[in-house]
C-alpha cells in the first residue's frame, strides 16, 4: 500500500501546507519543548479552527470502522448505570442535549458535552443521537475550539531524551524513538499523532 505524504494527510483534514518541512532530532539525554508560544517553532505550526464535532473526529479521532475492530473494553467510555445494556444506542443511555441560554456555562452540562464529544471522536460516532450532535456543534461554534498542530518531516528521539509536545496533534513523515526515549504530550487528556511510520529502537 503506497505511503501517504504528510501534505496528503493534512489535506484530508482540510489543511494545506506549502512550506518545506524540517527534521527534528532530540539528542541522547536531552529534551526539547514544542511550545506554540516559542518563536523557534512558529514555522512548524498550523492552526486549525473547528466548526463541528465531525471536523474534530476527522482531524484527531478514530475512524468508526477502526473502532468496530477494537475490543469494547479498550475504548473510551462514558460512565453509565451498570444495569444498562451496552448494546443500547448512546442516545438511549444519555438524554439528548438541548443547548439553551447559558447552558455552556453550567459545569455539569459542560462535562456532558466533553463526555459525549469524546465518545463521538474516539468511539463509534454512529451511536450518537443526531440531536446531541446538533447541540455539540452549536457548543463548539460558541466556544471557538482551535488547536495548534506541529508539523515535521522526520522526528528522532534519542536514548533517555524527551520531546515535550504542548499541542493536541503532531504530524510527521517518520518517527523514531530509541530505547528510554519519550514523546510526552502536555495538552490534556487526548492527543493525536499522525505519521507514516513509528519505530522504537
PDB file of C-alpha atoms in Angstrom:
ATOM      1  CA  UNK A   1       0.000   0.000   0.000  1.00  0.00           C
ATOM      2  CA  UNK A   2       1.573   3.350  -1.033  1.00  0.00           C
ATOM      3  CA  UNK A   3       2.625   5.682   1.746  1.00  0.00           C
ATOM      4  CA  UNK A   4       0.607   8.889   2.139  1.00  0.00           C
ATOM      5  CA  UNK A   5       2.678  12.062   2.273  1.00  0.00           C
ATOM      6  CA  UNK A   6       2.178  14.494   5.117  1.00  0.00           C
ATOM      7  CA  UNK A   7       0.730  17.005   2.632  1.00  0.00           C
ATOM      8  CA  UNK A   8      -1.902  14.459   1.595  1.00  0.00           C
ATOM      9  CA  UNK A   9      -2.728  13.651   5.209  1.00  0.00           C
ATOM     10  CA  UNK A  10      -3.107  17.336   6.043  1.00  0.00           C
ATOM     11  CA  UNK A  11      -5.320  17.839   3.007  1.00  0.00           C
ATOM     12  CA  UNK A  12      -7.571  15.017   4.227  1.00  0.00           C
ATOM     13  CA  UNK A  13      -8.400  17.068   7.343  1.00  0.00           C
ATOM     14  CA  UNK A  14      -8.856  20.330   5.456  1.00  0.00           C
ATOM     15  CA  UNK A  15      -5.397  21.911   5.828  1.00  0.00           C
ATOM     16  CA  UNK A  16      -2.860  22.952   3.197  1.00  0.00           C
ATOM     17  CA  UNK A  17       0.841  23.372   3.915  1.00  0.00           C
ATOM     18  CA  UNK A  18       3.129  24.796   1.231  1.00  0.00           C
ATOM     19  CA  UNK A  19       6.353  25.184   3.226  1.00  0.00           C
ATOM     20  CA  UNK A  20       9.132  22.594   3.278  1.00  0.00           C
ATOM     21  CA  UNK A  21       9.259  20.505   6.438  1.00  0.00           C
ATOM     22  CA  UNK A  22      12.364  20.082   8.570  1.00  0.00           C
ATOM     23  CA  UNK A  23      13.559  17.195  10.702  1.00  0.00           C
ATOM     24  CA  UNK A  24      13.808  17.443  14.477  1.00  0.00           C
ATOM     25  CA  UNK A  25      16.457  15.475  16.377  1.00  0.00           C
ATOM     26  CA  UNK A  26      16.465  15.216  20.164  1.00  0.00           C
ATOM     27  CA  UNK A  27      19.973  14.192  21.195  1.00  0.00           C
ATOM     28  CA  UNK A  28      20.607  11.497  23.803  1.00  0.00           C
ATOM     29  CA  UNK A  29      19.750  12.663  27.315  1.00  0.00           C
ATOM     30  CA  UNK A  30      18.356  15.997  26.116  1.00  0.00           C
ATOM     31  CA  UNK A  31      14.845  17.428  25.950  1.00  0.00           C
ATOM     32  CA  UNK A  32      13.059  19.761  23.565  1.00  0.00           C
ATOM     33  CA  UNK A  33       9.803  21.545  24.333  1.00  0.00           C
ATOM     34  CA  UNK A  34       7.491  22.088  21.378  1.00  0.00           C
ATOM     35  CA  UNK A  35       5.502  25.095  22.547  1.00  0.00           C
ATOM     36  CA  UNK A  36       3.272  27.171  20.222  1.00  0.00           C
ATOM     37  CA  UNK A  37       4.410  30.268  22.145  1.00  0.00           C
ATOM     38  CA  UNK A  38       8.062  29.656  21.259  1.00  0.00           C
ATOM     39  CA  UNK A  39       9.136  31.698  18.217  1.00  0.00           C
ATOM     40  CA  UNK A  40      11.635  28.976  17.333  1.00  0.00           C
ATOM     41  CA  UNK A  41       8.832  26.661  16.203  1.00  0.00           C
ATOM     42  CA  UNK A  42       6.411  29.106  14.575  1.00  0.00           C
ATOM     43  CA  UNK A  43       7.323  27.802  11.126  1.00  0.00           C
ATOM     44  CA  UNK A  44       6.309  24.296  12.202  1.00  0.00           C
ATOM     45  CA  UNK A  45       2.773  25.133  13.302  1.00  0.00           C
ATOM     46  CA  UNK A  46      -0.585  25.071  11.567  1.00  0.00           C
ATOM     47  CA  UNK A  47      -3.584  26.346  13.493  1.00  0.00           C
ATOM     48  CA  UNK A  48      -6.971  24.784  12.875  1.00  0.00           C
ATOM     49  CA  UNK A  49     -10.407  26.035  13.848  1.00  0.00           C
ATOM     50  CA  UNK A  50     -13.197  23.508  14.233  1.00  0.00           C
ATOM     51  CA  UNK A  51     -16.805  24.227  13.297  1.00  0.00           C
ATOM     52  CA  UNK A  52     -18.291  20.825  14.086  1.00  0.00           C
ATOM     53  CA  UNK A  53     -17.623  17.643  16.019  1.00  0.00           C
ATOM     54  CA  UNK A  54     -17.259  15.899  12.651  1.00  0.00           C
ATOM     55  CA  UNK A  55     -14.269  18.149  11.912  1.00  0.00           C
ATOM     56  CA  UNK A  56     -12.705  17.211  15.254  1.00  0.00           C
ATOM     57  CA  UNK A  57     -13.113  13.478  14.563  1.00  0.00           C
ATOM     58  CA  UNK A  58     -11.668  13.807  11.087  1.00  0.00           C
ATOM     59  CA  UNK A  59      -8.555  15.594  12.403  1.00  0.00           C
ATOM     60  CA  UNK A  60      -7.953  13.836  15.716  1.00  0.00           C
ATOM     61  CA  UNK A  61     -10.276  10.887  16.098  1.00  0.00           C
ATOM     62  CA  UNK A  62     -10.540   7.192  15.339  1.00  0.00           C
ATOM     63  CA  UNK A  63     -12.496   6.138  12.207  1.00  0.00           C
ATOM     64  CA  UNK A  64     -15.726   4.320  13.005  1.00  0.00           C
ATOM     65  CA  UNK A  65     -14.546   1.313  11.006  1.00  0.00           C
ATOM     66  CA  UNK A  66     -11.421   1.031  13.169  1.00  0.00           C
ATOM     67  CA  UNK A  67     -13.462   1.286  16.364  1.00  0.00           C
ATOM     68  CA  UNK A  68     -15.550  -1.698  15.249  1.00  0.00           C
ATOM     69  CA  UNK A  69     -12.421  -3.859  15.195  1.00  0.00           C
ATOM     70  CA  UNK A  70     -11.280  -2.992  18.722  1.00  0.00           C
ATOM     71  CA  UNK A  71     -12.387  -4.598  21.939  1.00  0.00           C
ATOM     72  CA  UNK A  72     -15.180  -2.700  23.668  1.00  0.00           C
ATOM     73  CA  UNK A  73     -13.277  -2.522  26.963  1.00  0.00           C
ATOM     74  CA  UNK A  74     -10.305  -0.701  25.379  1.00  0.00           C
ATOM     75  CA  UNK A  75     -12.349   2.196  24.018  1.00  0.00           C
ATOM     76  CA  UNK A  76     -13.040   5.458  25.849  1.00  0.00           C
ATOM     77  CA  UNK A  77     -16.425   5.069  27.517  1.00  0.00           C
ATOM     78  CA  UNK A  78     -18.961   7.369  29.076  1.00  0.00           C
ATOM     79  CA  UNK A  79     -19.896   6.173  32.584  1.00  0.00           C
ATOM     80  CA  UNK A  80     -23.395   4.673  32.639  1.00  0.00           C
ATOM     81  CA  UNK A  81     -25.532   2.778  35.116  1.00  0.00           C
ATOM     82  CA  UNK A  82     -24.399  -0.831  35.408  1.00  0.00           C
ATOM     83  CA  UNK A  83     -27.900  -2.126  34.672  1.00  0.00           C
ATOM     84  CA  UNK A  84     -27.874  -0.652  31.177  1.00  0.00           C
ATOM     85  CA  UNK A  85     -27.017  -2.904  28.266  1.00  0.00           C
ATOM     86  CA  UNK A  86     -24.149  -1.531  26.159  1.00  0.00           C
ATOM     87  CA  UNK A  87     -25.915  -2.700  23.031  1.00  0.00           C
ATOM     88  CA  UNK A  88     -28.358   0.147  23.501  1.00  0.00           C
ATOM     89  CA  UNK A  89     -27.500   3.201  21.375  1.00  0.00           C
ATOM     90  CA  UNK A  90     -25.828   6.005  23.295  1.00  0.00           C
ATOM     91  CA  UNK A  91     -28.855   8.175  22.565  1.00  0.00           C
ATOM     92  CA  UNK A  92     -30.939   5.751  24.662  1.00  0.00           C
ATOM     93  CA  UNK A  93     -28.482   5.872  27.557  1.00  0.00           C
ATOM     94  CA  UNK A  94     -27.980   9.637  27.712  1.00  0.00           C
ATOM     95  CA  UNK A  95     -30.897  12.005  27.100  1.00  0.00           C
ATOM     96  CA  UNK A  96     -30.440  14.326  24.110  1.00  0.00           C
ATOM     97  CA  UNK A  97     -28.900  17.663  24.995  1.00  0.00           C
ATOM     98  CA  UNK A  98     -30.740  20.886  24.351  1.00  0.00           C
ATOM     99  CA  UNK A  99     -28.429  23.883  24.383  1.00  0.00           C
ATOM    100  CA  UNK A 100     -30.237  26.998  25.545  1.00  0.00           C
ATOM    101  CA  UNK A 101     -29.171  30.264  27.100  1.00  0.00           C
ATOM    102  CA  UNK A 102     -26.101  29.883  29.282  1.00  0.00           C
ATOM    103  CA  UNK A 103     -26.083  26.082  29.177  1.00  0.00           C
ATOM    104  CA  UNK A 104     -22.421  26.041  28.190  1.00  0.00           C
ATOM    105  CA  UNK A 105     -21.654  27.936  31.414  1.00  0.00           C
ATOM    106  CA  UNK A 106     -23.086  25.146  33.546  1.00  0.00           C
ATOM    107  CA  UNK A 107     -20.320  22.847  34.827  1.00  0.00           C
ATOM    108  CA  UNK A 108     -22.421  19.687  34.732  1.00  0.00           C
ATOM    109  CA  UNK A 109     -23.697  20.381  31.221  1.00  0.00           C
ATOM    110  CA  UNK A 110     -20.194  21.212  30.000  1.00  0.00           C
ATOM    111  CA  UNK A 111     -18.913  17.902  31.368  1.00  0.00           C
ATOM    112  CA  UNK A 112     -21.630  16.076  29.437  1.00  0.00           C
ATOM    113  CA  UNK A 113     -20.573  17.923  26.291  1.00  0.00           C
ATOM    114  CA  UNK A 114     -16.998  16.756  26.792  1.00  0.00           C
ATOM    115  CA  UNK A 115     -18.076  13.172  27.552  1.00  0.00           C
ATOM    116  CA  UNK A 116     -20.307  12.865  24.505  1.00  0.00           C
ATOM    117  CA  UNK A 117     -17.712  14.592  22.311  1.00  0.00           C
ATOM    118  CA  UNK A 118     -15.064  12.084  23.429  1.00  0.00           C
ATOM    119  CA  UNK A 119     -17.395   9.182  22.642  1.00  0.00           C
ATOM    120  CA  UNK A 120     -18.052  10.645  19.174  1.00  0.00           C
ATOM    121  CA  UNK A 121     -14.415  11.407  18.344  1.00  0.00           C
ATOM    122  CA  UNK A 122     -12.716   8.333  19.814  1.00  0.00           C
ATOM    123  CA  UNK A 123     -15.616   5.888  19.636  1.00  0.00           C
ATOM    124  CA  UNK A 124     -18.266   4.977  17.083  1.00  0.00           C
ATOM    125  CA  UNK A 125     -19.907   8.248  16.058  1.00  0.00           C
ATOM    126  CA  UNK A 126     -22.904   6.376  14.645  1.00  0.00           C
ATOM    127  CA  UNK A 127     -24.041   5.640  18.199  1.00  0.00           C
ATOM    128  CA  UNK A 128     -24.625   9.329  18.942  1.00  0.00           C
ATOM    129  CA  UNK A 129     -28.120  10.791  18.615  1.00  0.00           C
ATOM    130  CA  UNK A 130     -28.393  13.475  15.918  1.00  0.00           C
ATOM    131  CA  UNK A 131     -29.957  15.883  18.425  1.00  0.00           C
ATOM    132  CA  UNK A 132     -26.880  15.557  20.615  1.00  0.00           C
ATOM    133  CA  UNK A 133     -24.626  16.205  17.625  1.00  0.00           C
ATOM    134  CA  UNK A 134     -26.530  19.402  16.805  1.00  0.00           C
ATOM    135  CA  UNK A 135     -26.139  20.634  20.387  1.00  0.00           C
ATOM    136  CA  UNK A 136     -22.429  19.737  20.413  1.00  0.00           C
ATOM    137  CA  UNK A 137     -21.877  21.563  17.105  1.00  0.00           C
ATOM    138  CA  UNK A 138     -23.506  24.707  18.458  1.00  0.00           C
ATOM    139  CA  UNK A 139     -21.366  24.471  21.599  1.00  0.00           C
ATOM    140  CA  UNK A 140     -18.183  24.083  19.508  1.00  0.00           C
ATOM    141  CA  UNK A 141     -19.028  27.176  17.460  1.00  0.00           C
ATOM    142  CA  UNK A 142     -19.888  29.170  20.572  1.00  0.00           C
ATOM    143  CA  UNK A 143     -16.615  28.458  22.394  1.00  0.00           C
ATOM    144  CA  UNK A 144     -14.453  28.555  19.254  1.00  0.00           C
ATOM    145  CA  UNK A 145     -12.357  25.389  19.507  1.00  0.00           C
ATOM    146  CA  UNK A 146      -8.886  25.764  17.987  1.00  0.00           C
ATOM    147  CA  UNK A 147      -5.782  23.579  18.086  1.00  0.00           C
ATOM    148  CA  UNK A 148      -2.154  24.024  17.112  1.00  0.00           C
ATOM    149  CA  UNK A 149      -0.691  21.213  15.003  1.00  0.00           C
ATOM    150  CA  UNK A 150       3.070  20.692  14.951  1.00  0.00           C
ATOM    151  CA  UNK A 151       4.485  19.578  11.595  1.00  0.00           C
ATOM    152  CA  UNK A 152       7.861  17.979  10.920  1.00  0.00           C
ATOM    153  CA  UNK A 153       9.431  15.793   8.267  1.00  0.00           C
ATOM    154  CA  UNK A 154      11.205  13.124  10.348  1.00  0.00           C
ATOM    155  CA  UNK A 155      11.388  13.032  14.154  1.00  0.00           C
ATOM    156  CA  UNK A 156      14.190  11.251  16.006  1.00  0.00           C
ATOM    157  CA  UNK A 157      14.183  10.951  19.812  1.00  0.00           C
ATOM    158  CA  UNK A 158      17.441   9.631  21.262  1.00  0.00           C
ATOM    159  CA  UNK A 159      18.180   7.455  24.291  1.00  0.00           C
ATOM    160  CA  UNK A 160      16.942   8.929  27.558  1.00  0.00           C
ATOM    161  CA  UNK A 161      15.651  12.037  25.801  1.00  0.00           C
ATOM    162  CA  UNK A 162      12.202  13.632  25.809  1.00  0.00           C
ATOM    163  CA  UNK A 163      10.203  15.515  23.215  1.00  0.00           C
ATOM    164  CA  UNK A 164       7.561  17.509  25.104  1.00  0.00           C
ATOM    165  CA  UNK A 165       4.607  18.496  22.930  1.00  0.00           C
ATOM    166  CA  UNK A 166       2.397  21.380  24.064  1.00  0.00           C
ATOM    167  CA  UNK A 167      -0.271  20.644  21.489  1.00  0.00           C
ATOM    168  CA  UNK A 168      -3.049  18.166  20.815  1.00  0.00           C
ATOM    169  CA  UNK A 169      -1.639  16.989  17.476  1.00  0.00           C
ATOM    170  CA  UNK A 170       1.724  16.083  15.967  1.00  0.00           C
ATOM    171  CA  UNK A 171       2.212  15.321  12.262  1.00  0.00           C
ATOM    172  CA  UNK A 172       5.375  13.822  10.756  1.00  0.00           C
ATOM    173  CA  UNK A 173       6.505  11.544   7.963  1.00  0.00           C
ATOM    174  CA  UNK A 174       8.564   9.147  10.078  1.00  0.00           C
ATOM    175  CA  UNK A 175       9.054   8.998  13.852  1.00  0.00           C
ATOM    176  CA  UNK A 176      11.844   7.036  15.535  1.00  0.00           C
ATOM    177  CA  UNK A 177      12.194   6.747  19.314  1.00  0.00           C
ATOM    178  CA  UNK A 178      15.210   4.996  20.800  1.00  0.00           C
ATOM    179  CA  UNK A 179      15.107   2.928  23.978  1.00  0.00           C
ATOM    180  CA  UNK A 180      14.169   5.045  27.038  1.00  0.00           C
ATOM    181  CA  UNK A 181      13.295   7.990  24.791  1.00  0.00           C
ATOM    182  CA  UNK A 182       9.851   9.553  25.152  1.00  0.00           C
ATOM    183  CA  UNK A 183       7.352  11.746  23.357  1.00  0.00           C
ATOM    184  CA  UNK A 184       5.253  13.382  26.028  1.00  0.00           C
ATOM    185  CA  UNK A 185       2.061  15.323  25.334  1.00  0.00           C
ATOM    186  CA  UNK A 186       1.118  18.035  27.818  1.00  0.00           C
ATOM    187  CA  UNK A 187      -2.030  19.360  26.201  1.00  0.00           C
ATOM    188  CA  UNK A 188      -4.716  17.431  28.060  1.00  0.00           C
ATOM    189  CA  UNK A 189      -6.473  14.082  28.031  1.00  0.00           C
ATOM    190  CA  UNK A 190      -6.472  13.238  24.320  1.00  0.00           C
ATOM    191  CA  UNK A 191      -3.677  13.775  21.806  1.00  0.00           C
ATOM    192  CA  UNK A 192      -3.097  12.573  18.257  1.00  0.00           C
ATOM    193  CA  UNK A 193      -0.001  11.516  16.327  1.00  0.00           C
ATOM    194  CA  UNK A 194      -0.142  11.203  12.538  1.00  0.00           C
ATOM    195  CA  UNK A 195       2.887   9.528  10.940  1.00  0.00           C
ATOM    196  CA  UNK A 196       3.620   7.255   8.002  1.00  0.00           C
ATOM    197  CA  UNK A 197       5.732   5.133  10.353  1.00  0.00           C
ATOM    198  CA  UNK A 198       6.558   4.967  14.071  1.00  0.00           C
ATOM    199  CA  UNK A 199       9.580   2.902  15.136  1.00  0.00           C
ATOM    200  CA  UNK A 200      11.010   2.081  18.540  1.00  0.00           C
ATOM    201  CA  UNK A 201      14.687   1.064  18.656  1.00  0.00           C
TER     202      UNK A 201
END
